[in-house]
PDB file of N, CA and C in Angstrom:
ATOM      1  N   MET A   1      39.479   2.669  30.317  1.00 45.00           N
ATOM      2  CA  MET A   1      39.268   1.630  29.370  1.00 45.00           C
ATOM      3  C   MET A   1      38.214   0.793  29.717  1.00 45.00           C
ATOM      4  N   GLN A   2      38.186   0.113  30.868  1.00 44.00           N
ATOM      5  CA  GLN A   2      37.161  -0.569  31.057  1.00 44.00           C
ATOM      6  C   GLN A   2      35.638  -0.146  31.452  1.00 44.00           C
ATOM      7  N   MET A   3      35.606   0.900  31.459  1.00 37.00           N
ATOM      8  CA  MET A   3      34.490   2.257  31.679  1.00 37.00           C
ATOM      9  C   MET A   3      33.970   2.197  29.989  1.00 37.00           C
ATOM     10  N   ARG A   4      35.064   2.646  28.910  1.00 39.00           N
ATOM     11  CA  ARG A   4      34.740   2.766  27.775  1.00 39.00           C
ATOM     12  C   ARG A   4      33.715   1.588  27.205  1.00 39.00           C
ATOM     13  N   ALA A   5      34.515   0.185  27.331  1.00 35.00           N
ATOM     14  CA  ALA A   5      34.377  -1.305  26.794  1.00 35.00           C
ATOM     15  C   ALA A   5      32.815  -0.956  27.280  1.00 35.00           C
ATOM     16  N   THR A   6      32.584  -0.910  28.696  1.00 32.00           N
ATOM     17  CA  THR A   6      30.996  -0.961  28.898  1.00 32.00           C
ATOM     18  C   THR A   6      29.904  -0.206  28.394  1.00 32.00           C
ATOM     19  N   ILE A   7      30.506   0.698  28.081  1.00 33.00           N
ATOM     20  CA  ILE A   7      29.441   1.636  27.632  1.00 33.00           C
ATOM     21  C   ILE A   7      29.574   1.720  26.188  1.00 33.00           C
ATOM     22  N   ILE A   8      30.407   1.014  25.722  1.00 34.00           N
ATOM     23  CA  ILE A   8      30.235   0.843  24.130  1.00 34.00           C
ATOM     24  C   ILE A   8      29.009  -0.726  23.972  1.00 34.00           C
ATOM     25  N   ALA A   9      29.286  -1.578  24.848  1.00 32.00           N
ATOM     26  CA  ALA A   9      28.727  -2.862  25.156  1.00 32.00           C
ATOM     27  C   ALA A   9      27.155  -2.704  25.251  1.00 32.00           C
ATOM     28  N   LEU A  10      27.113  -1.697  26.309  1.00 32.00           N
ATOM     29  CA  LEU A  10      25.545  -1.185  26.623  1.00 32.00           C
ATOM     30  C   LEU A  10      25.222  -0.802  25.364  1.00 32.00           C
ATOM     31  N   VAL A  11      25.343   0.188  24.566  1.00 35.00           N
ATOM     32  CA  VAL A  11      25.141   0.948  23.457  1.00 35.00           C
ATOM     33  C   VAL A  11      24.805  -0.260  22.278  1.00 35.00           C
ATOM     34  N   LEU A  12      25.679  -1.347  22.350  1.00 36.00           N
ATOM     35  CA  LEU A  12      25.124  -2.689  21.361  1.00 36.00           C
ATOM     36  C   LEU A  12      24.095  -3.061  21.867  1.00 36.00           C
ATOM     37  N   LEU A  13      23.833  -3.614  22.948  1.00 39.00           N
ATOM     38  CA  LEU A  13      22.436  -4.155  23.440  1.00 39.00           C
ATOM     39  C   LEU A  13      21.497  -3.160  23.227  1.00 39.00           C
ATOM     40  N   ALA A  14      21.644  -2.165  23.306  1.00 43.00           N
ATOM     41  CA  ALA A  14      20.277  -1.341  23.298  1.00 43.00           C
ATOM     42  C   ALA A  14      20.022  -1.092  21.657  1.00 43.00           C
ATOM     43  N   ALA A  15      20.890  -0.968  20.767  1.00 45.00           N
ATOM     44  CA  ALA A  15      20.570  -1.086  19.084  1.00 45.00           C
ATOM     45  C   ALA A  15      20.981  -2.326  18.251  1.00 45.00           C
ATOM     46  N   PRO A  16      20.133  -3.384  19.100  1.00 52.00           N
ATOM     47  CA  PRO A  16      20.203  -5.104  18.335  1.00 52.00           C
ATOM     48  C   PRO A  16      20.152  -4.823  16.672  1.00 52.00           C
ATOM     49  N   ALA A  17      20.967  -6.028  16.219  1.00 51.00           N
ATOM     50  CA  ALA A  17      20.664  -6.013  14.769  1.00 51.00           C
ATOM     51  C   ALA A  17      19.476  -6.399  14.508  1.00 51.00           C
ATOM     52  N   GLY A  18      19.027  -6.029  13.105  1.00 60.00           N
ATOM     53  CA  GLY A  18      17.383  -6.277  13.006  1.00 60.00           C
ATOM     54  C   GLY A  18      16.676  -5.133  13.407  1.00 60.00           C
ATOM     55  N   ALA A  19      16.951  -4.006  13.890  1.00 91.00           N
ATOM     56  CA  ALA A  19      16.219  -3.059  15.102  1.00 91.00           C
ATOM     57  C   ALA A  19      15.128  -2.737  13.844  1.00 91.00           C
ATOM     58  N   GLU A  20      13.964  -2.187  14.457  1.00 96.00           N
ATOM     59  CA  GLU A  20      13.177  -1.862  13.249  1.00 96.00           C
ATOM     60  C   GLU A  20      12.509  -0.520  13.732  1.00 96.00           C
ATOM     61  N   SER A  21      12.112   0.296  12.725  1.00 97.00           N
ATOM     62  CA  SER A  21      11.433   1.843  12.997  1.00 97.00           C
ATOM     63  C   SER A  21      10.459   2.149  12.251  1.00 97.00           C
ATOM     64  N   ARG A  22       9.416   2.613  13.042  1.00 98.00           N
ATOM     65  CA  ARG A  22       7.950   2.863  12.399  1.00 98.00           C
ATOM     66  C   ARG A  22       8.179   3.931  11.210  1.00 98.00           C
ATOM     67  N   LEU A  23       7.569   3.841  10.140  1.00 98.00           N
ATOM     68  CA  LEU A  23       7.377   4.976   9.314  1.00 98.00           C
ATOM     69  C   LEU A  23       6.309   6.108   9.408  1.00 98.00           C
ATOM     70  N   SER A  24       6.419   7.322   9.329  1.00 98.00           N
ATOM     71  CA  SER A  24       5.436   7.967   9.068  1.00 98.00           C
ATOM     72  C   SER A  24       4.851   7.869   7.920  1.00 98.00           C
ATOM     73  N   GLY A  25       3.695   8.642   7.805  1.00 98.00           N
ATOM     74  CA  GLY A  25       2.710   8.822   6.419  1.00 98.00           C
ATOM     75  C   GLY A  25       3.664   9.077   5.413  1.00 98.00           C
ATOM     76  N   ASP A  26       4.499  10.192   5.510  1.00 98.00           N
ATOM     77  CA  ASP A  26       5.317  10.773   4.513  1.00 98.00           C
ATOM     78  C   ASP A  26       6.182   9.685   4.101  1.00 98.00           C
ATOM     79  N   ASP A  27       6.815   9.136   5.013  1.00 98.00           N
ATOM     80  CA  ASP A  27       7.741   8.281   4.466  1.00 98.00           C
ATOM     81  C   ASP A  27       7.089   6.670   4.131  1.00 98.00           C
ATOM     82  N   ILE A  28       6.012   6.169   4.330  1.00 98.00           N
ATOM     83  CA  ILE A  28       5.493   5.333   3.482  1.00 98.00           C
ATOM     84  C   ILE A  28       5.218   5.945   1.852  1.00 98.00           C
ATOM     85  N   ARG A  29       4.378   6.879   1.819  1.00 98.00           N
ATOM     86  CA  ARG A  29       4.477   7.528   0.522  1.00 98.00           C
ATOM     87  C   ARG A  29       5.539   7.625  -0.195  1.00 98.00           C
ATOM     88  N   THR A  30       6.675   8.121   0.155  1.00 97.00           N
ATOM     89  CA  THR A  30       8.177   7.989  -0.445  1.00 97.00           C
ATOM     90  C   THR A  30       8.278   6.818  -0.961  1.00 97.00           C
ATOM     91  N   VAL A  31       8.392   5.670  -0.069  1.00 97.00           N
ATOM     92  CA  VAL A  31       9.175   4.781  -0.307  1.00 97.00           C
ATOM     93  C   VAL A  31       8.168   3.531  -1.196  1.00 97.00           C
ATOM     94  N   LEU A  32       6.727   3.584  -1.019  1.00 98.00           N
ATOM     95  CA  LEU A  32       5.962   3.223  -1.982  1.00 98.00           C
ATOM     96  C   LEU A  32       5.889   3.724  -3.762  1.00 98.00           C
ATOM     97  N   THR A  33       4.982   4.777  -3.548  1.00 97.00           N
ATOM     98  CA  THR A  33       4.975   5.804  -4.634  1.00 97.00           C
ATOM     99  C   THR A  33       5.759   5.397  -6.133  1.00 97.00           C
ATOM    100  N   GLY A  34       5.155   4.397  -7.001  1.00 97.00           N
ATOM    101  CA  GLY A  34       6.017   4.225  -8.076  1.00 97.00           C
ATOM    102  C   GLY A  34       6.709   3.224  -8.075  1.00 97.00           C
ATOM    103  N   HIS A  35       7.261   2.480  -6.565  1.00 97.00           N
ATOM    104  CA  HIS A  35       8.243   1.446  -6.872  1.00 97.00           C
ATOM    105  C   HIS A  35       7.087   0.327  -6.723  1.00 97.00           C
ATOM    106  N   TRP A  36       8.456  -0.925  -6.802  1.00 98.00           N
ATOM    107  CA  TRP A  36       8.113  -2.023  -6.856  1.00 98.00           C
ATOM    108  C   TRP A  36       8.558  -2.791  -5.438  1.00 98.00           C
ATOM    109  N   VAL A  37       7.651  -3.601  -4.629  1.00 98.00           N
ATOM    110  CA  VAL A  37       8.544  -4.347  -3.257  1.00 98.00           C
ATOM    111  C   VAL A  37       8.210  -6.035  -3.821  1.00 98.00           C
ATOM    112  N   SER A  38       9.265  -6.565  -3.526  1.00 97.00           N
ATOM    113  CA  SER A  38       9.326  -7.964  -3.780  1.00 97.00           C
ATOM    114  C   SER A  38       9.340  -9.019  -2.119  1.00 97.00           C
ATOM    115  N   TYR A  39       8.461 -10.104  -2.375  1.00 97.00           N
ATOM    116  CA  TYR A  39       8.369 -10.710  -1.245  1.00 97.00           C
ATOM    117  C   TYR A  39       8.838 -12.283  -1.595  1.00 97.00           C
ATOM    118  N   ASP A  40       8.745 -13.097  -0.682  1.00 94.00           N
ATOM    119  CA  ASP A  40       9.245 -14.494  -1.058  1.00 94.00           C
ATOM    120  C   ASP A  40       8.994 -15.101  -2.139  1.00 94.00           C
ATOM    121  N   ASN A  41       7.567 -14.921  -2.587  1.00 94.00           N
ATOM    122  CA  ASN A  41       7.051 -15.754  -3.771  1.00 94.00           C
ATOM    123  C   ASN A  41       6.303 -14.863  -4.521  1.00 94.00           C
ATOM    124  N   ALA A  42       6.294 -13.373  -4.280  1.00 97.00           N
ATOM    125  CA  ALA A  42       5.326 -12.340  -5.293  1.00 97.00           C
ATOM    126  C   ALA A  42       5.928 -10.965  -5.538  1.00 97.00           C
ATOM    127  N   ARG A  43       5.803  -9.926  -6.128  1.00 97.00           N
ATOM    128  CA  ARG A  43       6.001  -8.742  -6.373  1.00 97.00           C
ATOM    129  C   ARG A  43       4.663  -7.740  -6.489  1.00 97.00           C
ATOM    130  N   GLN A  44       5.159  -6.719  -5.892  1.00 98.00           N
ATOM    131  CA  GLN A  44       3.820  -5.835  -6.230  1.00 98.00           C
ATOM    132  C   GLN A  44       4.610  -4.287  -6.592  1.00 98.00           C
ATOM    133  N   HIS A  45       3.600  -3.452  -7.144  1.00 98.00           N
ATOM    134  CA  HIS A  45       3.783  -2.252  -8.003  1.00 98.00           C
ATOM    135  C   HIS A  45       2.670  -1.383  -7.054  1.00 98.00           C
ATOM    136  N   PHE A  46       3.415  -0.549  -6.548  1.00 98.00           N
ATOM    137  CA  PHE A  46       2.429   0.796  -6.060  1.00 98.00           C
ATOM    138  C   PHE A  46       2.483   2.005  -7.088  1.00 98.00           C
ATOM    139  N   LEU A  47       1.254   1.853  -7.641  1.00 97.00           N
ATOM    140  CA  LEU A  47       1.391   3.357  -8.664  1.00 97.00           C
ATOM    141  C   LEU A  47       0.701   4.550  -7.840  1.00 97.00           C
ATOM    142  N   ALA A  48       1.168   5.699  -8.325  1.00 97.00           N
ATOM    143  CA  ALA A  48       0.709   6.907  -7.958  1.00 97.00           C
ATOM    144  C   ALA A  48      -0.945   7.258  -7.864  1.00 97.00           C
ATOM    145  N   ASP A  49      -1.235   6.559  -8.581  1.00 98.00           N
ATOM    146  CA  ASP A  49      -2.491   7.354  -8.791  1.00 98.00           C
ATOM    147  C   ASP A  49      -3.517   5.990  -7.626  1.00 98.00           C
ATOM    148  N   GLY A  50      -2.908   5.488  -7.053  1.00 98.00           N
ATOM    149  CA  GLY A  50      -3.645   4.711  -6.374  1.00 98.00           C
ATOM    150  C   GLY A  50      -4.233   3.225  -6.152  1.00 98.00           C
ATOM    151  N   THR A  51      -3.819   2.797  -7.382  1.00 98.00           N
ATOM    152  CA  THR A  51      -3.893   1.274  -7.394  1.00 98.00           C
ATOM    153  C   THR A  51      -2.406   0.516  -6.964  1.00 98.00           C
ATOM    154  N   THR A  52      -2.703  -0.646  -6.650  1.00 98.00           N
ATOM    155  CA  THR A  52      -1.670  -1.708  -6.934  1.00 98.00           C
ATOM    156  C   THR A  52      -1.727  -2.803  -7.656  1.00 98.00           C
ATOM    157  N   ARG A  53      -0.727  -3.469  -8.210  1.00 98.00           N
ATOM    158  CA  ARG A  53      -0.865  -4.401  -8.764  1.00 98.00           C
ATOM    159  C   ARG A  53       0.266  -5.783  -8.064  1.00 98.00           C
ATOM    160  N   TYR A  54      -0.460  -7.062  -7.725  1.00 97.00           N
ATOM    161  CA  TYR A  54       0.028  -7.739  -7.055  1.00 97.00           C
ATOM    162  C   TYR A  54       0.194  -9.332  -8.012  1.00 97.00           C
ATOM    163  N   PHE A  55       1.559  -9.549  -8.078  1.00 97.00           N
ATOM    164  CA  PHE A  55       1.906 -10.763  -8.974  1.00 97.00           C
ATOM    165  C   PHE A  55       2.372 -11.723  -8.083  1.00 97.00           C
ATOM    166  N   ALA A  56       1.507 -13.020  -8.159  1.00 96.00           N
ATOM    167  CA  ALA A  56       1.822 -14.233  -7.129  1.00 96.00           C
ATOM    168  C   ALA A  56       1.442 -15.417  -7.974  1.00 96.00           C
ATOM    169  N   PRO A  57       1.674 -15.956  -8.867  1.00 91.00           N
ATOM    170  CA  PRO A  57       2.131 -15.342 -10.085  1.00 91.00           C
ATOM    171  C   PRO A  57       1.051 -14.714 -11.097  1.00 91.00           C
ATOM    172  N   ASP A  58      -0.364 -15.037 -10.551  1.00 95.00           N
ATOM    173  CA  ASP A  58      -1.315 -14.128 -11.000  1.00 95.00           C
ATOM    174  C   ASP A  58      -1.397 -12.963 -10.972  1.00 95.00           C
ATOM    175  N   GLU A  59      -1.802 -12.068 -11.748  1.00 96.00           N
ATOM    176  CA  GLU A  59      -2.270 -10.554 -11.320  1.00 96.00           C
ATOM    177  C   GLU A  59      -3.366 -10.357 -10.651  1.00 96.00           C
ATOM    178  N   SER A  60      -3.160  -9.596  -9.295  1.00 97.00           N
ATOM    179  CA  SER A  60      -4.328  -8.827  -8.472  1.00 97.00           C
ATOM    180  C   SER A  60      -4.388  -7.381  -9.035  1.00 97.00           C
ATOM    181  N   LEU A  61      -5.632  -6.798  -8.796  1.00 98.00           N
ATOM    182  CA  LEU A  61      -5.427  -5.463  -8.868  1.00 98.00           C
ATOM    183  C   LEU A  61      -6.451  -5.070  -7.364  1.00 98.00           C
ATOM    184  N   GLY A  62      -5.522  -4.024  -6.680  1.00 98.00           N
ATOM    185  CA  GLY A  62      -5.829  -3.290  -5.687  1.00 98.00           C
ATOM    186  C   GLY A  62      -5.802  -1.950  -5.334  1.00 98.00           C
ATOM    187  N   PHE A  63      -6.154  -1.444  -4.239  1.00 98.00           N
ATOM    188  CA  PHE A  63      -5.545   0.286  -4.194  1.00 98.00           C
ATOM    189  C   PHE A  63      -5.182   0.192  -2.969  1.00 98.00           C
ATOM    190  N   TRP A  64      -4.250   1.585  -2.895  1.00 98.00           N
ATOM    191  CA  TRP A  64      -3.648   1.765  -1.947  1.00 98.00           C
ATOM    192  C   TRP A  64      -3.722   3.309  -1.274  1.00 98.00           C
ATOM    193  N   ARG A  65      -3.767   3.496  -0.349  1.00 98.00           N
ATOM    194  CA  ARG A  65      -3.678   4.811   0.015  1.00 98.00           C
ATOM    195  C   ARG A  65      -2.884   4.830   1.337  1.00 98.00           C
ATOM    196  N   VAL A  66      -2.311   5.994   1.996  1.00 98.00           N
ATOM    197  CA  VAL A  66      -1.920   6.450   3.323  1.00 98.00           C
ATOM    198  C   VAL A  66      -3.069   7.162   4.373  1.00 98.00           C
ATOM    199  N   ASP A  67      -3.645   6.530   5.403  1.00 98.00           N
ATOM    200  CA  ASP A  67      -4.407   7.412   6.110  1.00 98.00           C
ATOM    201  C   ASP A  67      -3.140   7.471   7.435  1.00 98.00           C
ATOM    202  N   ARG A  68      -3.124   8.826   8.028  1.00 96.00           N
ATOM    203  CA  ARG A  68      -2.038   8.938   8.933  1.00 96.00           C
ATOM    204  C   ARG A  68      -0.764   8.564   9.053  1.00 96.00           C
ATOM    205  N   ASP A  69      -0.419   7.621   9.779  1.00 98.00           N
ATOM    206  CA  ASP A  69       0.881   6.683   9.732  1.00 98.00           C
ATOM    207  C   ASP A  69       0.735   5.509   9.508  1.00 98.00           C
ATOM    208  N   GLN A  70      -0.203   5.146   8.297  1.00 98.00           N
ATOM    209  CA  GLN A  70      -0.305   3.902   8.097  1.00 98.00           C
ATOM    210  C   GLN A  70      -0.902   3.841   6.739  1.00 98.00           C
ATOM    211  N   TYR A  71      -0.276   2.730   6.266  1.00 98.00           N
ATOM    212  CA  TYR A  71      -0.448   2.264   4.804  1.00 98.00           C
ATOM    213  C   TYR A  71      -2.127   1.467   4.789  1.00 98.00           C
ATOM    214  N   CYS A  72      -2.702   1.600   3.862  1.00 98.00           N
ATOM    215  CA  CYS A  72      -3.921   1.098   3.896  1.00 98.00           C
ATOM    216  C   CYS A  72      -4.191   0.399   2.497  1.00 98.00           C
ATOM    217  N   SER A  73      -4.828  -0.806   2.478  1.00 98.00           N
ATOM    218  CA  SER A  73      -5.315  -1.348   0.818  1.00 98.00           C
ATOM    219  C   SER A  73      -6.668  -2.011   1.006  1.00 98.00           C
ATOM    220  N   ARG A  74      -7.235  -1.995  -0.060  1.00 98.00           N
ATOM    221  CA  ARG A  74      -8.367  -2.573  -0.407  1.00 98.00           C
ATOM    222  C   ARG A  74      -8.344  -3.583  -1.797  1.00 98.00           C
ATOM    223  N   TRP A  75      -8.961  -4.812  -1.445  1.00 97.00           N
ATOM    224  CA  TRP A  75      -8.536  -5.657  -2.615  1.00 97.00           C
ATOM    225  C   TRP A  75     -10.258  -6.139  -3.233  1.00 97.00           C
ATOM    226  N   PRO A  76     -10.987  -6.100  -4.215  1.00 95.00           N
ATOM    227  CA  PRO A  76     -11.880  -6.105  -4.463  1.00 95.00           C
ATOM    228  C   PRO A  76     -11.882  -7.741  -4.694  1.00 95.00           C
ATOM    229  N   PRO A  77     -12.988  -8.048  -4.714  1.00 94.00           N
ATOM    230  CA  PRO A  77     -14.281  -7.886  -4.349  1.00 94.00           C
ATOM    231  C   PRO A  77     -14.746  -7.224  -3.004  1.00 94.00           C
ATOM    232  N   ALA A  78     -13.825  -7.118  -1.870  1.00 93.00           N
ATOM    233  CA  ALA A  78     -14.036  -6.558  -0.777  1.00 93.00           C
ATOM    234  C   ALA A  78     -13.957  -5.090  -0.658  1.00 93.00           C
ATOM    235  N   ASP A  79     -14.740  -4.582  -0.117  1.00 90.00           N
ATOM    236  CA  ASP A  79     -14.932  -2.894  -0.179  1.00 90.00           C
ATOM    237  C   ASP A  79     -14.621  -2.144   1.145  1.00 90.00           C
ATOM    238  N   GLY A  80     -13.697  -2.912   1.947  1.00 95.00           N
ATOM    239  CA  GLY A  80     -13.479  -2.326   2.848  1.00 95.00           C
ATOM    240  C   GLY A  80     -11.723  -2.044   2.987  1.00 95.00           C
ATOM    241  N   TRP A  81     -11.430  -1.330   3.514  1.00 97.00           N
ATOM    242  CA  TRP A  81      -9.918  -0.969   3.499  1.00 97.00           C
ATOM    243  C   TRP A  81      -9.216  -1.659   5.070  1.00 97.00           C
ATOM    244  N   THR A  82      -8.091  -2.007   4.771  1.00 97.00           N
ATOM    245  CA  THR A  82      -7.282  -2.587   5.973  1.00 97.00           C
ATOM    246  C   THR A  82      -6.123  -1.557   6.054  1.00 97.00           C
ATOM    247  N   CYS A  83      -6.096  -1.307   7.517  1.00 98.00           N
ATOM    248  CA  CYS A  83      -4.684  -0.680   7.327  1.00 98.00           C
ATOM    249  C   CYS A  83      -3.493  -1.063   8.321  1.00 98.00           C
ATOM    250  N   TYR A  84      -2.638  -0.709   8.309  1.00 98.00           N
ATOM    251  CA  TYR A  84      -1.043  -1.467   8.479  1.00 98.00           C
ATOM    252  C   TYR A  84       0.011  -0.295   9.058  1.00 98.00           C
ATOM    253  N   ASP A  85       0.378  -0.747  10.397  1.00 98.00           N
ATOM    254  CA  ASP A  85       1.626  -0.033  10.485  1.00 98.00           C
ATOM    255  C   ASP A  85       3.138  -0.450   9.609  1.00 98.00           C
ATOM    256  N   VAL A  86       3.448   0.171   9.280  1.00 98.00           N
ATOM    257  CA  VAL A  86       4.815  -0.104   8.480  1.00 98.00           C
ATOM    258  C   VAL A  86       5.944   0.179   9.027  1.00 98.00           C
ATOM    259  N   LEU A  87       7.211  -0.820   9.450  1.00 98.00           N
ATOM    260  CA  LEU A  87       8.108  -0.692  10.090  1.00 98.00           C
ATOM    261  C   LEU A  87       9.363  -0.733   9.042  1.00 98.00           C
ATOM    262  N   ARG A  88      10.859  -0.388   9.057  1.00 98.00           N
ATOM    263  CA  ARG A  88      11.855  -0.741   8.255  1.00 98.00           C
ATOM    264  C   ARG A  88      12.847  -1.373   8.807  1.00 98.00           C
ATOM    265  N   ASN A  89      13.361  -2.167   8.263  1.00 97.00           N
ATOM    266  CA  ASN A  89      14.409  -2.507   9.563  1.00 97.00           C
ATOM    267  C   ASN A  89      15.724  -2.171   9.119  1.00 97.00           C
ATOM    268  N   THR A  90      16.960  -2.507   9.719  1.00 96.00           N
ATOM    269  CA  THR A  90      18.003  -1.586   9.548  1.00 96.00           C
ATOM    270  C   THR A  90      18.820  -2.420   8.235  1.00 96.00           C
ATOM    271  N   ASP A  91      18.003  -3.475   7.773  1.00 95.00           N
ATOM    272  CA  ASP A  91      18.408  -4.180   6.245  1.00 95.00           C
ATOM    273  C   ASP A  91      17.574  -3.454   5.372  1.00 95.00           C
ATOM    274  N   GLY A  92      16.437  -2.454   5.758  1.00 95.00           N
ATOM    275  CA  GLY A  92      15.965  -1.685   4.532  1.00 95.00           C
ATOM    276  C   GLY A  92      14.801  -2.618   4.324  1.00 95.00           C
ATOM    277  N   ASP A  93      14.429  -3.858   4.902  1.00 97.00           N
ATOM    278  CA  ASP A  93      13.264  -4.167   4.470  1.00 97.00           C
ATOM    279  C   ASP A  93      12.212  -3.773   5.248  1.00 97.00           C
ATOM    280  N   LEU A  94      10.917  -4.115   4.389  1.00 98.00           N
ATOM    281  CA  LEU A  94       9.923  -2.940   5.021  1.00 98.00           C
ATOM    282  C   LEU A  94       9.077  -4.312   5.909  1.00 98.00           C
ATOM    283  N   ILE A  95       8.165  -4.104   6.912  1.00 98.00           N
ATOM    284  CA  ILE A  95       7.690  -4.930   7.598  1.00 98.00           C
ATOM    285  C   ILE A  95       5.887  -4.430   7.690  1.00 98.00           C
ATOM    286  N   TRP A  96       4.953  -5.420   7.067  1.00 97.00           N
ATOM    287  CA  TRP A  96       3.815  -4.515   7.361  1.00 97.00           C
ATOM    288  C   TRP A  96       3.174  -5.346   8.613  1.00 97.00           C
ATOM    289  N   VAL A  97       2.519  -4.909   9.529  1.00 98.00           N
ATOM    290  CA  VAL A  97       2.168  -4.944  10.389  1.00 98.00           C
ATOM    291  C   VAL A  97       0.486  -5.007  10.649  1.00 98.00           C
ATOM    292  N   ASP A  98      -0.223  -6.236  10.681  1.00 97.00           N
ATOM    293  CA  ASP A  98      -1.754  -5.755  10.395  1.00 97.00           C
ATOM    294  C   ASP A  98      -2.211  -5.695  11.827  1.00 97.00           C
ATOM    295  N   PRO A  99      -3.646  -5.513  11.742  1.00 96.00           N
ATOM    296  CA  PRO A  99      -4.117  -4.991  13.267  1.00 96.00           C
ATOM    297  C   PRO A  99      -4.160  -6.244  14.452  1.00 96.00           C
ATOM    298  N   GLU A 100      -3.947  -7.398  13.659  1.00 97.00           N
ATOM    299  CA  GLU A 100      -3.993  -8.374  14.695  1.00 97.00           C
ATOM    300  C   GLU A 100      -2.553  -8.844  15.099  1.00 97.00           C
ATOM    301  N   GLY A 101      -1.566  -8.097  14.481  1.00 97.00           N
ATOM    302  CA  GLY A 101      -0.239  -8.372  14.705  1.00 97.00           C
ATOM    303  C   GLY A 101       0.473  -9.096  13.737  1.00 97.00           C
ATOM    304  N   GLY A 102      -0.075  -9.641  12.846  1.00 97.00           N
ATOM    305  CA  GLY A 102       0.480 -10.243  11.662  1.00 97.00           C
ATOM    306  C   GLY A 102       1.655  -9.397  10.791  1.00 97.00           C
ATOM    307  N   ARG A 103       2.802 -10.389  10.421  1.00 97.00           N
ATOM    308  CA  ARG A 103       3.638  -9.337   9.829  1.00 97.00           C
ATOM    309  C   ARG A 103       3.923 -10.121   8.482  1.00 97.00           C
ATOM    310  N   THR A 104       4.062  -9.230   7.508  1.00 97.00           N
ATOM    311  CA  THR A 104       4.562  -9.483   6.086  1.00 97.00           C
ATOM    312  C   THR A 104       5.876  -8.666   5.701  1.00 97.00           C
ATOM    313  N   THR A 105       6.600  -9.455   5.316  1.00 98.00           N
ATOM    314  CA  THR A 105       8.075  -8.725   5.182  1.00 98.00           C
ATOM    315  C   THR A 105       8.421  -8.525   3.619  1.00 98.00           C
ATOM    316  N   GLY A 106       8.671  -7.559   2.950  1.00 98.00           N
ATOM    317  CA  GLY A 106       9.293  -7.039   1.604  1.00 98.00           C
ATOM    318  C   GLY A 106      10.304  -6.294   1.691  1.00 98.00           C
ATOM    319  N   ARG A 107      11.059  -6.295   0.331  1.00 97.00           N
ATOM    320  CA  ARG A 107      12.023  -5.757   0.026  1.00 97.00           C
ATOM    321  C   ARG A 107      11.862  -4.916  -0.816  1.00 97.00           C
ATOM    322  N   PRO A 108      12.022  -3.516  -0.841  1.00 97.00           N
ATOM    323  CA  PRO A 108      11.906  -2.526  -1.851  1.00 97.00           C
ATOM    324  C   PRO A 108      12.757  -2.958  -2.650  1.00 97.00           C
ATOM    325  N   GLU A 109      12.476  -2.919  -4.267  1.00 94.00           N
ATOM    326  CA  GLU A 109      13.515  -2.763  -5.304  1.00 94.00           C
ATOM    327  C   GLU A 109      14.012  -1.602  -5.819  1.00 94.00           C
ATOM    328  N   ALA A 110      15.338  -1.778  -6.095  1.00 79.00           N
ATOM    329  CA  ALA A 110      15.691  -0.434  -6.618  1.00 79.00           C
ATOM    330  C   ALA A 110      15.434   0.436  -7.600  1.00 79.00           C
ATOM    331  N   PRO A 111      14.982   1.275  -7.814  1.00 70.00           N
ATOM    332  CA  PRO A 111      14.320   2.212  -9.131  1.00 70.00           C
ATOM    333  C   PRO A 111      14.919   1.880 -10.658  1.00 70.00           C
TER     334      PRO A 111
END
């Protein structure tokens, strides 16, 4: 019985609450296309045509795409794309990780 308790404890330590997994390009497309994501003080809609609308509270129009296994966005007047790794935690939140390691967390809204 003690051996079993030790094994259970090791499994729990290996998978901490809030663990994150990296999404593939296909997963990113599936979770974002046609859906809304809520942030602390904003909402964003990811349209299938590659446009995205960000409301915080004013509206900004940008563009999004998936490149390999990263989410990429471009926000005019800038003309360059910035790409992010996208993670999902055990609560279902999405975490965008920018090239410098900065993180933004959002919650997908139910369709």
